[in-house]
Amino acid sequence: MNDFFVVFAIATLASFLTYLGAPLAERFDVPHRVTSAALQFAAGIITALVALSLMPPAVRGGPPVAIAVMFFIGGAIYVTFEYYSAQKMTARAAETGSNVTSIGLYVGILIDLVIDGIVIGIGATLTVMTGLLLALGMAISTLPLAFVTTSTAKRQGVSPRHRRLLSAAYFLCVLVGAMVGFLLLRDAPLGLRFALIALASGFLITTVTQSMIPEANKEGEPSFAGILYLAGLSIYAILTFTIK
């Protein structure tokens, strides 16, 4: 029971830090160049999280072939979702207006936050410190993600009421995902947990390559903006070295 409250506190911290991106976006009107930088930074954090915290224990502790297959399946799930949602939203936009296309972005972000939470919960089933490290790393990436999503909603004319609901969803997606991951999987076989970590890793890294970085560069920002990607990688690496 003590572990439950510790994990709940960790998940609440990650959820709150994620939520902070929304009021920041409501307070400040920023150009696309700033949101591009935030996306680059978040993408770097997620890449480092997968490379340094998620995949190494999965590769060492799980069946190698199964881990590789699950990683592929995770990425394939995102590609499939992105492909069909883009087709559907494009068709609806042609009939009702361009703002409809934004729905795919919001749904994708919220699904990503749920998966982030589940990863925190699974990490906490391994050790509490692993859960804390993942929570901090996820929060550093999801705060700018919430900021970017809210800023996009403002630019597209989404009403303040719906933006407040979206902000609440940021908090709940991470918190509920973390607690579900912890409660359902804490007694699961270690091999299953490693397989699910590989699945989530494939989904997350594909989100970076197929969505976040292309969105950050869609208006032709100079390649120097990639320094923020490297900053995200480096900051998470420092976290992994200092939090044991």
Coordinates of N, CA and C in Angstrom, one line a residue:
M1 N 0.8 -1.2 0.0 CA 0.0 0.0 0.0 C 0.9 1.3 0.0
N2 N 2.0 1.2 0.7 CA 2.9 2.4 0.7 C 3.4 2.7 -0.7
D3 N 3.7 1.6 -1.4 CA 4.1 1.8 -2.8 C 3.1 2.5 -3.7
F4 N 1.8 2.2 -3.4 CA 0.7 2.8 -4.1 C 0.7 4.3 -3.9
F5 N 0.9 4.8 -2.7 CA 0.8 6.2 -2.5 C 2.1 6.9 -3.0
V6 N 3.2 6.2 -3.0 CA 4.4 6.8 -3.5 C 4.3 7.0 -5.0
V7 N 3.8 5.9 -5.7 CA 3.6 6.0 -7.1 C 2.5 7.0 -7.5
F8 N 1.5 7.1 -6.7 CA 0.4 8.1 -6.9 C 1.0 9.5 -6.8
A9 N 1.9 9.7 -5.8 CA 2.6 11.1 -5.7 C 3.4 11.4 -6.9
I10 N 4.2 10.4 -7.3 CA 5.1 10.5 -8.5 C 4.2 10.9 -9.8
A11 N 3.1 10.1 -9.9 CA 2.2 10.3 -11.1 C 1.6 11.7 -11.0
T12 N 1.2 12.1 -9.8 CA 0.6 13.5 -9.7 C 1.6 14.6 -10.0
L13 N 2.8 14.4 -9.6 CA 3.9 15.4 -9.9 C 4.0 15.5 -11.5
A14 N 4.1 14.4 -12.1 CA 4.3 14.4 -13.6 C 3.0 15.0 -14.3
S15 N 1.8 14.7 -13.7 CA 0.6 15.2 -14.3 C 0.5 16.7 -14.1
F16 N 0.9 17.2 -13.0 CA 0.9 18.7 -12.7 C 1.9 19.4 -13.6
L17 N 3.1 18.9 -13.7 CA 4.1 19.5 -14.5 C 3.6 19.6 -16.0
T18 N 3.0 18.5 -16.4 CA 2.4 18.5 -17.8 C 1.4 19.6 -18.0
Y19 N 0.5 19.6 -17.0 CA -0.6 20.6 -17.0 C -0.1 22.1 -17.1
L20 N 1.0 22.4 -16.5 CA 1.5 23.7 -16.5 C 1.7 24.3 -17.9
G21 N 1.9 23.4 -18.8 CA 2.1 23.9 -20.2 C 0.9 24.7 -20.7
A22 N -0.3 24.3 -20.2 CA -1.5 24.9 -20.7 C -1.7 26.4 -20.2
P23 N -1.6 26.7 -18.9 CA -1.7 28.1 -18.5 C -0.6 29.0 -19.1
L24 N 0.6 28.4 -19.3 CA 1.6 29.2 -19.9 C 1.3 29.6 -21.3
A25 N 0.7 28.6 -22.1 CA 0.2 28.9 -23.4 C -0.9 29.9 -23.4
E26 N -1.8 29.9 -22.4 CA -2.9 30.8 -22.3 C -2.4 32.2 -22.0
R27 N -1.4 32.3 -21.2 CA -0.9 33.6 -20.8 C -0.1 34.3 -21.9
F28 N 0.7 33.5 -22.7 CA 1.6 34.2 -23.7 C 1.2 33.7 -25.1
D29 N 1.1 34.7 -25.9 CA 1.0 34.5 -27.4 C 2.4 34.4 -28.0
V30 N 2.7 33.2 -28.6 CA 4.0 33.0 -29.1 C 3.9 32.7 -30.6
P31 N 5.0 33.0 -31.3 CA 5.0 32.6 -32.8 C 5.3 31.2 -32.9
H32 N 5.1 30.7 -34.2 CA 5.3 29.3 -34.4 C 6.8 28.9 -34.1
R33 N 7.7 29.8 -34.3 CA 9.1 29.5 -34.1 C 9.4 29.0 -32.6
V34 N 8.6 29.6 -31.7 CA 8.8 29.2 -30.3 C 8.2 27.8 -30.1
T35 N 7.0 27.6 -30.6 CA 6.4 26.2 -30.5 C 7.2 25.2 -31.2
S36 N 7.9 25.6 -32.3 CA 8.8 24.6 -33.0 C 9.9 24.3 -32.1
A37 N 10.5 25.3 -31.4 CA 11.6 25.0 -30.4 C 11.2 24.1 -29.3
A38 N 9.9 24.3 -28.8 CA 9.4 23.5 -27.7 C 9.2 22.0 -28.2
L39 N 8.8 21.8 -29.4 CA 8.6 20.5 -29.9 C 10.0 19.8 -30.1
Q40 N 11.0 20.5 -30.6 CA 12.3 19.9 -30.8 C 12.8 19.5 -29.5
F41 N 12.7 20.3 -28.4 CA 13.2 20.0 -27.1 C 12.5 18.7 -26.6
A42 N 11.1 18.7 -26.7 CA 10.4 17.5 -26.2 C 10.8 16.3 -27.0
A43 N 11.0 16.4 -28.3 CA 11.4 15.2 -29.1 C 12.7 14.7 -28.6
G44 N 13.7 15.6 -28.2 CA 15.0 15.1 -27.7 C 14.8 14.4 -26.4
I45 N 14.0 14.9 -25.5 CA 13.7 14.2 -24.2 C 13.2 12.8 -24.5
I46 N 12.2 12.7 -25.3 CA 11.5 11.4 -25.6 C 12.5 10.4 -26.2
T47 N 13.3 10.9 -27.1 CA 14.3 10.0 -27.7 C 15.3 9.5 -26.7
A48 N 15.8 10.4 -25.8 CA 16.7 10.0 -24.8 C 16.1 9.0 -23.8
L49 N 14.8 9.3 -23.5 CA 14.1 8.4 -22.5 C 14.0 7.0 -23.0
V50 N 13.7 6.9 -24.3 CA 13.6 5.5 -24.9 C 15.0 4.9 -25.0
A51 N 16.0 5.6 -25.4 CA 17.3 5.1 -25.6 C 18.1 4.7 -24.3
L52 N 17.8 5.5 -23.2 CA 18.6 5.4 -22.0 C 17.9 4.7 -20.9
S53 N 16.5 4.8 -20.8 CA 15.8 4.3 -19.7 C 14.9 3.1 -20.0
L54 N 14.2 3.1 -21.2 CA 13.2 2.1 -21.5 C 13.8 0.9 -22.2
M55 N 14.5 1.1 -23.3 CA 15.0 -0.1 -24.1 C 16.1 -0.9 -23.4
P56 N 17.1 -0.2 -22.8 CA 18.2 -1.0 -22.2 C 17.8 -2.1 -21.3
P57 N 16.9 -1.9 -20.3 CA 16.5 -3.0 -19.4 C 15.6 -4.0 -20.1
A58 N 14.8 -3.5 -21.1 CA 14.0 -4.4 -21.9 C 14.9 -5.4 -22.7
V59 N 15.9 -4.9 -23.3 CA 16.8 -5.7 -24.1 C 17.6 -6.7 -23.3
R60 N 18.0 -6.2 -22.1 CA 18.8 -7.1 -21.2 C 18.0 -8.1 -20.6
G61 N 16.7 -7.8 -20.2 CA 15.9 -8.7 -19.4 C 14.9 -9.5 -20.1
G62 N 14.5 -9.1 -21.3 CA 13.5 -9.7 -22.0 C 14.0 -10.6 -23.2
P63 N 13.1 -11.4 -23.8 CA 13.5 -12.2 -24.9 C 13.8 -11.3 -26.1
P64 N 15.0 -11.4 -26.6 CA 15.5 -10.4 -27.7 C 14.5 -10.3 -28.9
V65 N 14.1 -11.4 -29.4 CA 13.2 -11.4 -30.6 C 11.9 -10.8 -30.3
A66 N 11.3 -11.2 -29.1 CA 10.0 -10.6 -28.7 C 10.1 -9.1 -28.5
I67 N 11.2 -8.7 -27.9 CA 11.4 -7.2 -27.6 C 11.5 -6.5 -29.0
A68 N 12.2 -7.0 -29.9 CA 12.3 -6.4 -31.2 C 11.0 -6.3 -31.9
V69 N 10.3 -7.4 -31.9 CA 8.9 -7.5 -32.5 C 8.0 -6.5 -31.9
M70 N 8.0 -6.4 -30.6 CA 7.0 -5.5 -29.9 C 7.4 -4.1 -30.2
F71 N 8.7 -3.8 -30.3 CA 9.1 -2.4 -30.6 C 8.6 -2.1 -32.0
F72 N 8.7 -3.0 -33.0 CA 8.1 -2.8 -34.3 C 6.6 -2.6 -34.3
I73 N 5.9 -3.4 -33.5 CA 4.5 -3.3 -33.4 C 4.1 -2.0 -32.9
G74 N 4.8 -1.5 -31.8 CA 4.5 -0.2 -31.3 C 4.6 0.9 -32.3
G75 N 5.6 0.9 -33.1 CA 5.8 1.9 -34.1 C 4.7 1.8 -35.2
A76 N 4.4 0.5 -35.6 CA 3.4 0.3 -36.6 C 2.0 0.8 -36.2
I77 N 1.7 0.6 -34.9 CA 0.4 1.1 -34.4 C 0.3 2.6 -34.6
Y78 N 1.4 3.3 -34.3 CA 1.3 4.8 -34.5 C 1.2 5.1 -35.9
V79 N 2.0 4.5 -36.8 CA 1.9 4.8 -38.2 C 0.5 4.5 -38.8
T80 N -0.1 3.4 -38.4 CA -1.4 3.1 -38.8 C -2.4 4.1 -38.4
F81 N -2.4 4.4 -37.1 CA -3.3 5.4 -36.5 C -3.1 6.8 -37.3
E82 N -1.9 7.2 -37.5 CA -1.6 8.5 -38.1 C -2.2 8.5 -39.6
Y83 N -1.9 7.4 -40.3 CA -2.3 7.3 -41.7 C -3.9 7.4 -41.8
Y84 N -4.6 6.5 -41.1 CA -6.0 6.5 -41.2 C -6.7 7.8 -40.6
S85 N -6.2 8.3 -39.5 CA -6.8 9.5 -39.0 C -6.5 10.7 -39.9
A86 N -5.3 10.8 -40.6 CA -5.1 11.8 -41.5 C -6.0 11.7 -42.7
Q87 N -6.2 10.5 -43.2 CA -7.1 10.4 -44.4 C -8.5 10.8 -44.0
K88 N -9.0 10.4 -42.8 CA -10.3 10.7 -42.4 C -10.5 12.2 -42.2
M89 N -9.5 12.8 -41.5 CA -9.7 14.2 -41.2 C -9.6 15.1 -42.5
T90 N -8.7 14.6 -43.4 CA -8.6 15.4 -44.7 C -9.9 15.3 -45.5
A91 N -10.6 14.1 -45.5 CA -11.9 14.0 -46.1 C -12.9 14.9 -45.5
R92 N -12.9 14.9 -44.1 CA -13.9 15.7 -43.4 C -13.6 17.2 -43.6
A93 N -12.4 17.6 -43.7 CA -12.0 19.0 -43.8 C -12.5 19.5 -45.2
A94 N -12.4 18.7 -46.2 CA -12.9 19.1 -47.5 C -14.4 19.4 -47.5
E95 N -15.1 18.8 -46.6 CA -16.6 19.0 -46.5 C -17.0 20.1 -45.6
T96 N -16.2 20.2 -44.4 CA -16.7 21.1 -43.4 C -15.8 22.2 -43.0
G97 N -14.5 22.2 -43.5 CA -13.6 23.3 -43.2 C -12.3 22.8 -42.6
S98 N -11.2 23.6 -42.7 CA -9.9 23.1 -42.4 C -9.7 22.9 -40.9
N99 N -10.5 23.5 -40.0 CA -10.2 23.3 -38.6 C -10.5 21.9 -38.1
V100 N -11.2 21.1 -38.9 CA -11.5 19.7 -38.5 C -10.2 18.9 -38.4
T101 N -9.2 19.3 -39.2 CA -8.0 18.5 -39.2 C -7.3 18.5 -37.9
S102 N -7.6 19.5 -37.1 CA -6.9 19.7 -35.8 C -7.3 18.5 -34.8
I103 N -8.4 17.9 -35.0 CA -8.9 16.9 -34.1 C -7.9 15.7 -34.0
G104 N -7.3 15.4 -35.2 CA -6.3 14.3 -35.2 C -5.1 14.6 -34.3
L105 N -4.7 15.9 -34.4 CA -3.5 16.3 -33.5 C -3.9 16.1 -32.1
Y106 N -5.1 16.6 -31.6 CA -5.4 16.6 -30.2 C -5.6 15.1 -29.7
V107 N -6.2 14.3 -30.5 CA -6.4 12.9 -30.2 C -5.1 12.2 -30.0
G108 N -4.2 12.5 -31.0 CA -2.9 11.8 -31.0 C -2.1 12.3 -29.7
I109 N -2.1 13.5 -29.4 CA -1.4 14.0 -28.2 C -2.0 13.4 -26.9
L110 N -3.3 13.3 -26.8 CA -3.9 12.7 -25.6 C -3.5 11.2 -25.5
I111 N -3.6 10.5 -26.6 CA -3.2 9.1 -26.6 C -1.7 9.0 -26.1
D112 N -0.9 9.9 -26.7 CA 0.5 9.9 -26.3 C 0.7 10.1 -24.8
L113 N -0.1 11.0 -24.2 CA 0.0 11.3 -22.8 C -0.4 10.1 -21.9
V114 N -1.4 9.4 -22.4 CA -1.9 8.1 -21.7 C -0.7 7.1 -21.7
I115 N -0.1 6.9 -22.9 CA 1.0 6.0 -23.0 C 2.1 6.4 -22.1
D116 N 2.4 7.7 -22.1 CA 3.5 8.2 -21.2 C 3.2 7.8 -19.8
G117 N 2.0 8.0 -19.3 CA 1.6 7.7 -18.0 C 1.7 6.2 -17.7
I118 N 1.3 5.4 -18.7 CA 1.4 3.9 -18.5 C 2.9 3.5 -18.3
V119 N 3.8 4.2 -19.1 CA 5.2 3.9 -19.0 C 5.7 4.2 -17.6
I120 N 5.3 5.4 -17.1 CA 5.7 5.7 -15.7 C 5.2 4.6 -14.7
G121 N 4.0 4.2 -14.9 CA 3.5 3.1 -14.0 C 4.2 1.8 -14.1
I122 N 4.6 1.4 -15.4 CA 5.3 0.2 -15.6 C 6.7 0.3 -15.0
G123 N 7.3 1.5 -15.2 CA 8.7 1.7 -14.6 C 8.6 1.6 -13.1
A124 N 7.6 2.1 -12.5 CA 7.5 2.1 -11.0 C 7.3 0.7 -10.5
T125 N 6.8 -0.3 -11.4 CA 6.7 -1.7 -10.9 C 8.1 -2.3 -10.9
L126 N 9.1 -1.7 -11.6 CA 10.4 -2.2 -11.6 C 11.1 -1.7 -10.3
T127 N 11.3 -0.4 -10.2 CA 11.7 0.2 -8.9 C 11.1 1.6 -8.8
V128 N 10.9 2.1 -7.6 CA 10.3 3.4 -7.4 C 11.2 4.5 -8.1
M129 N 12.5 4.3 -8.0 CA 13.4 5.3 -8.6 C 13.3 5.3 -10.1
T130 N 13.1 4.2 -10.7 CA 12.9 4.1 -12.1 C 11.6 4.9 -12.5
G131 N 10.6 4.7 -11.7 CA 9.3 5.4 -11.9 C 9.5 6.9 -11.8
L132 N 10.3 7.4 -10.8 CA 10.5 8.8 -10.6 C 11.3 9.4 -11.7
L133 N 12.4 8.7 -12.2 CA 13.2 9.1 -13.3 C 12.3 9.3 -14.6
L134 N 11.5 8.3 -14.8 CA 10.6 8.3 -16.0 C 9.6 9.5 -15.9
A135 N 9.1 9.7 -14.6 CA 8.1 10.8 -14.4 C 8.8 12.1 -14.7
L136 N 10.0 12.3 -14.2 CA 10.7 13.6 -14.5 C 11.0 13.8 -16.0
G137 N 11.5 12.7 -16.6 CA 11.8 12.8 -18.0 C 10.5 13.1 -18.8
M138 N 9.5 12.3 -18.5 CA 8.2 12.5 -19.3 C 7.7 13.9 -19.1
A139 N 7.7 14.4 -17.8 CA 7.2 15.8 -17.6 C 7.9 16.8 -18.3
I140 N 9.3 16.7 -18.4 CA 10.1 17.7 -19.2 C 9.7 17.7 -20.6
S141 N 9.2 16.6 -21.1 CA 8.8 16.5 -22.5 C 7.4 16.9 -22.7
T142 N 6.5 16.5 -21.8 CA 5.1 16.7 -22.0 C 4.6 18.1 -21.6
L143 N 5.4 18.8 -20.8 CA 5.0 20.2 -20.5 C 5.1 21.0 -21.8
P144 N 6.2 21.0 -22.6 CA 6.2 21.8 -23.8 C 5.2 21.2 -24.8
L145 N 4.9 19.9 -24.8 CA 3.9 19.3 -25.6 C 2.5 19.9 -25.3
A146 N 2.2 20.0 -24.0 CA 0.9 20.7 -23.6 C 0.9 22.1 -24.1
F147 N 2.0 22.8 -23.9 CA 2.1 24.2 -24.3 C 1.9 24.3 -25.8
V148 N 2.5 23.5 -26.6 CA 2.3 23.5 -28.1 C 0.8 23.3 -28.5
T149 N 0.2 22.2 -27.9 CA -1.1 21.9 -28.2 C -2.1 23.0 -27.9
T150 N -1.9 23.6 -26.7 CA -2.8 24.7 -26.3 C -2.6 25.9 -27.2
S151 N -1.4 26.2 -27.5 CA -1.1 27.3 -28.4 C -1.8 27.1 -29.8
T152 N -1.7 25.8 -30.3 CA -2.3 25.5 -31.5 C -3.8 25.7 -31.5
A153 N -4.4 25.2 -30.3 CA -5.9 25.4 -30.2 C -6.3 26.8 -30.2
K154 N -5.5 27.7 -29.5 CA -5.8 29.1 -29.6 C -5.7 29.7 -31.0
R155 N -4.7 29.3 -31.7 CA -4.6 29.8 -33.1 C -5.7 29.4 -34.0
Q156 N -6.3 28.2 -33.7 CA -7.3 27.6 -34.5 C -8.7 28.0 -34.1
G157 N -8.8 28.9 -33.1 CA -10.1 29.4 -32.6 C -10.9 28.5 -31.7
V158 N -10.3 27.5 -31.1 CA -11.0 26.7 -30.2 C -11.4 27.5 -29.0
S159 N -12.7 27.3 -28.5 CA -13.2 28.2 -27.5 C -12.5 28.0 -26.1
P160 N -12.5 29.0 -25.3 CA -11.8 28.9 -24.0 C -12.3 27.7 -23.1
R161 N -13.6 27.5 -23.2 CA -14.2 26.3 -22.5 C -13.6 25.0 -22.9
H162 N -13.5 24.8 -24.2 CA -12.9 23.6 -24.7 C -11.4 23.5 -24.4
R163 N -10.8 24.6 -24.4 CA -9.3 24.6 -24.1 C -9.1 24.2 -22.6
R164 N -10.1 24.7 -21.7 CA -10.0 24.3 -20.3 C -10.2 22.8 -20.2
L165 N -11.1 22.2 -20.9 CA -11.3 20.8 -20.9 C -10.1 20.0 -21.4
L166 N -9.5 20.6 -22.4 CA -8.2 20.0 -22.9 C -7.1 20.0 -21.9
S167 N -7.1 21.1 -21.1 CA -6.0 21.2 -20.1 C -6.3 20.2 -19.0
A168 N -7.5 20.0 -18.6 CA -7.8 19.0 -17.6 C -7.5 17.6 -18.1
A169 N -7.7 17.4 -19.4 CA -7.4 16.1 -20.0 C -5.9 15.8 -19.9
Y170 N -5.0 16.8 -20.1 CA -3.6 16.6 -19.9 C -3.3 15.9 -18.6
F171 N -3.8 16.5 -17.5 CA -3.6 16.1 -16.2 C -4.1 14.6 -16.0
L172 N -5.3 14.4 -16.4 CA -6.0 13.1 -16.2 C -5.3 12.0 -17.0
C173 N -4.9 12.3 -18.2 CA -4.4 11.2 -19.1 C -3.1 10.7 -18.5
V174 N -2.2 11.6 -18.0 CA -1.0 11.1 -17.4 C -1.2 10.4 -16.1
L175 N -2.1 10.9 -15.2 CA -2.3 10.3 -13.9 C -3.0 9.0 -14.0
V176 N -4.1 8.9 -14.8 CA -4.8 7.7 -14.9 C -3.9 6.6 -15.6
G177 N -3.2 7.0 -16.7 CA -2.3 6.1 -17.3 C -1.3 5.5 -16.4
A178 N -0.7 6.3 -15.5 CA 0.3 5.8 -14.6 C -0.2 4.9 -13.6
M179 N -1.4 5.2 -13.0 CA -2.0 4.3 -12.0 C -2.5 3.0 -12.6
V180 N -3.0 3.1 -13.8 CA -3.5 1.8 -14.5 C -2.2 1.0 -14.8
G181 N -1.2 1.6 -15.3 CA 0.0 0.8 -15.6 C 0.6 0.1 -14.3
F182 N 0.6 0.9 -13.2 CA 1.1 0.3 -12.0 C 0.2 -0.8 -11.4
L183 N -1.1 -0.5 -11.3 CA -2.0 -1.4 -10.6 C -2.2 -2.7 -11.4
L184 N -2.3 -2.6 -12.7 CA -2.5 -3.8 -13.5 C -1.3 -4.6 -13.8
L185 N -0.1 -4.0 -13.7 CA 1.1 -4.7 -14.2 C 2.1 -5.0 -13.1
R186 N 1.8 -4.5 -11.8 CA 2.9 -4.7 -10.8 C 3.1 -6.2 -10.4
D187 N 2.1 -7.0 -10.6 CA 2.2 -8.5 -10.4 C 2.4 -9.3 -11.7
A188 N 2.5 -8.6 -12.8 CA 2.6 -9.3 -14.1 C 4.0 -9.9 -14.2
P189 N 4.2 -10.9 -15.0 CA 5.5 -11.5 -15.3 C 6.5 -10.4 -15.8
L190 N 7.7 -10.5 -15.4 CA 8.7 -9.4 -15.8 C 8.8 -9.4 -17.3
G191 N 8.8 -10.5 -18.0 CA 8.9 -10.6 -19.4 C 7.8 -9.8 -20.1
L192 N 6.6 -9.9 -19.6 CA 5.4 -9.2 -20.1 C 5.6 -7.7 -20.0
R193 N 6.1 -7.2 -18.8 CA 6.4 -5.8 -18.6 C 7.4 -5.3 -19.5
F194 N 8.5 -6.1 -19.8 CA 9.5 -5.6 -20.7 C 9.0 -5.6 -22.1
A195 N 8.1 -6.5 -22.5 CA 7.5 -6.5 -23.8 C 6.6 -5.2 -24.0
L196 N 5.9 -4.9 -23.0 CA 5.0 -3.7 -23.1 C 5.9 -2.4 -23.1
I197 N 7.0 -2.4 -22.4 CA 7.9 -1.3 -22.5 C 8.4 -1.1 -23.9
A198 N 8.8 -2.2 -24.5 CA 9.3 -2.2 -25.9 C 8.2 -1.7 -26.8
L199 N 6.9 -2.1 -26.6 CA 5.8 -1.7 -27.4 C 5.7 -0.1 -27.3
A200 N 5.7 0.4 -26.0 CA 5.5 1.8 -25.8 C 6.7 2.6 -26.4
S201 N 7.9 2.0 -26.3 CA 9.1 2.6 -26.9 C 9.0 2.8 -28.4
G202 N 8.5 1.8 -29.1 CA 8.3 1.9 -30.5 C 7.3 3.0 -30.9
F203 N 6.2 3.0 -30.1 CA 5.2 4.1 -30.3 C 5.8 5.5 -30.1
L204 N 6.5 5.6 -29.0 CA 7.0 7.0 -28.7 C 8.1 7.4 -29.7
I205 N 9.0 6.6 -30.1 CA 10.0 7.0 -31.0 C 9.5 7.3 -32.4
T206 N 8.4 6.6 -32.8 CA 7.8 6.8 -34.0 C 7.0 8.1 -34.0
T207 N 6.4 8.5 -32.8 CA 5.8 9.8 -32.7 C 6.8 10.9 -32.9
V208 N 8.0 10.7 -32.4 CA 9.0 11.7 -32.6 C 9.3 11.9 -34.1
T209 N 9.6 10.8 -34.8 CA 10.1 10.9 -36.2 C 9.0 11.2 -37.2
Q210 N 7.7 10.8 -36.9 CA 6.6 10.9 -37.9 C 5.8 12.1 -37.6
S211 N 5.8 12.7 -36.4 CA 4.9 13.7 -36.0 C 5.6 15.0 -35.4
M212 N 6.3 14.8 -34.3 CA 6.8 15.9 -33.6 C 7.8 16.7 -34.4
I213 N 8.9 16.1 -34.9 CA 9.9 16.8 -35.7 C 9.3 17.4 -37.0
P214 N 8.6 16.6 -37.8 CA 8.0 17.2 -39.0 C 7.1 18.4 -38.7
E215 N 6.3 18.3 -37.6 CA 5.5 19.5 -37.2 C 6.3 20.7 -36.8
A216 N 7.4 20.4 -36.1 CA 8.3 21.5 -35.7 C 8.9 22.2 -36.9
N217 N 9.2 21.4 -38.0 CA 9.9 22.0 -39.1 C 9.0 22.3 -40.3
K218 N 7.7 22.3 -40.1 CA 6.8 22.4 -41.3 C 6.8 23.7 -42.0
E219 N 7.2 24.8 -41.3 CA 7.3 26.1 -41.9 C 8.7 26.4 -42.3
G220 N 9.6 25.4 -42.4 CA 10.9 25.6 -42.9 C 11.9 26.3 -42.0
E221 N 11.8 26.0 -40.7 CA 12.7 26.6 -39.7 C 14.2 26.2 -40.1
P222 N 15.1 27.0 -39.8 CA 16.5 26.7 -40.1 C 16.9 25.4 -39.2
S223 N 17.9 24.7 -39.8 CA 18.3 23.4 -39.2 C 18.9 23.7 -37.8
F224 N 19.4 24.9 -37.5 CA 20.0 25.2 -36.3 C 19.0 25.0 -35.1
A225 N 17.7 25.0 -35.4 CA 16.7 24.8 -34.3 C 16.9 23.4 -33.8
G226 N 17.6 22.5 -34.5 CA 17.8 21.2 -34.0 C 18.7 21.1 -32.7
I227 N 19.3 22.3 -32.4 CA 20.1 22.3 -31.2 C 19.2 22.1 -30.0
L228 N 18.0 22.4 -30.1 CA 17.0 22.2 -29.0 C 16.8 20.7 -28.8
Y229 N 16.8 20.0 -29.9 CA 16.7 18.5 -29.8 C 17.8 17.9 -29.1
L230 N 19.1 18.4 -29.4 CA 20.2 17.9 -28.7 C 20.2 18.3 -27.2
A231 N 19.7 19.5 -26.9 CA 19.6 19.9 -25.5 C 18.6 19.0 -24.7
G232 N 17.5 18.6 -25.4 CA 16.6 17.6 -24.7 C 17.3 16.3 -24.4
L233 N 18.1 15.8 -25.4 CA 18.8 14.6 -25.2 C 19.8 14.7 -24.1
S234 N 20.5 15.8 -24.0 CA 21.6 16.0 -23.0 C 21.0 16.2 -21.6
I235 N 19.9 16.9 -21.5 CA 19.4 17.1 -20.2 C 18.8 15.8 -19.6
Y236 N 18.2 15.0 -20.4 CA 17.7 13.7 -19.9 C 18.9 12.8 -19.5
A237 N 19.9 12.9 -20.3 CA 21.1 12.1 -20.0 C 21.7 12.5 -18.6
I238 N 21.7 13.7 -18.4 CA 22.2 14.2 -17.1 C 21.3 13.7 -15.9
L239 N 20.0 13.7 -16.2 CA 19.1 13.2 -15.2 C 19.4 11.7 -14.9
T240 N 19.6 10.9 -15.9 CA 19.9 9.5 -15.7 C 21.2 9.3 -14.9
F241 N 22.1 10.2 -15.1 CA 23.4 10.0 -14.4 C 23.3 10.5 -12.9
T242 N 22.4 11.4 -12.6 CA 22.4 12.0 -11.3 C 21.3 11.4 -10.4
I243 N 20.2 10.8 -11.0 CA 19.2 10.2 -10.2 C 19.4 8.7 -10.2
K244 N 19.7 8.1 -9.1 CA 20.0 6.7 -9.0 C 19.0 6.0 -8.0

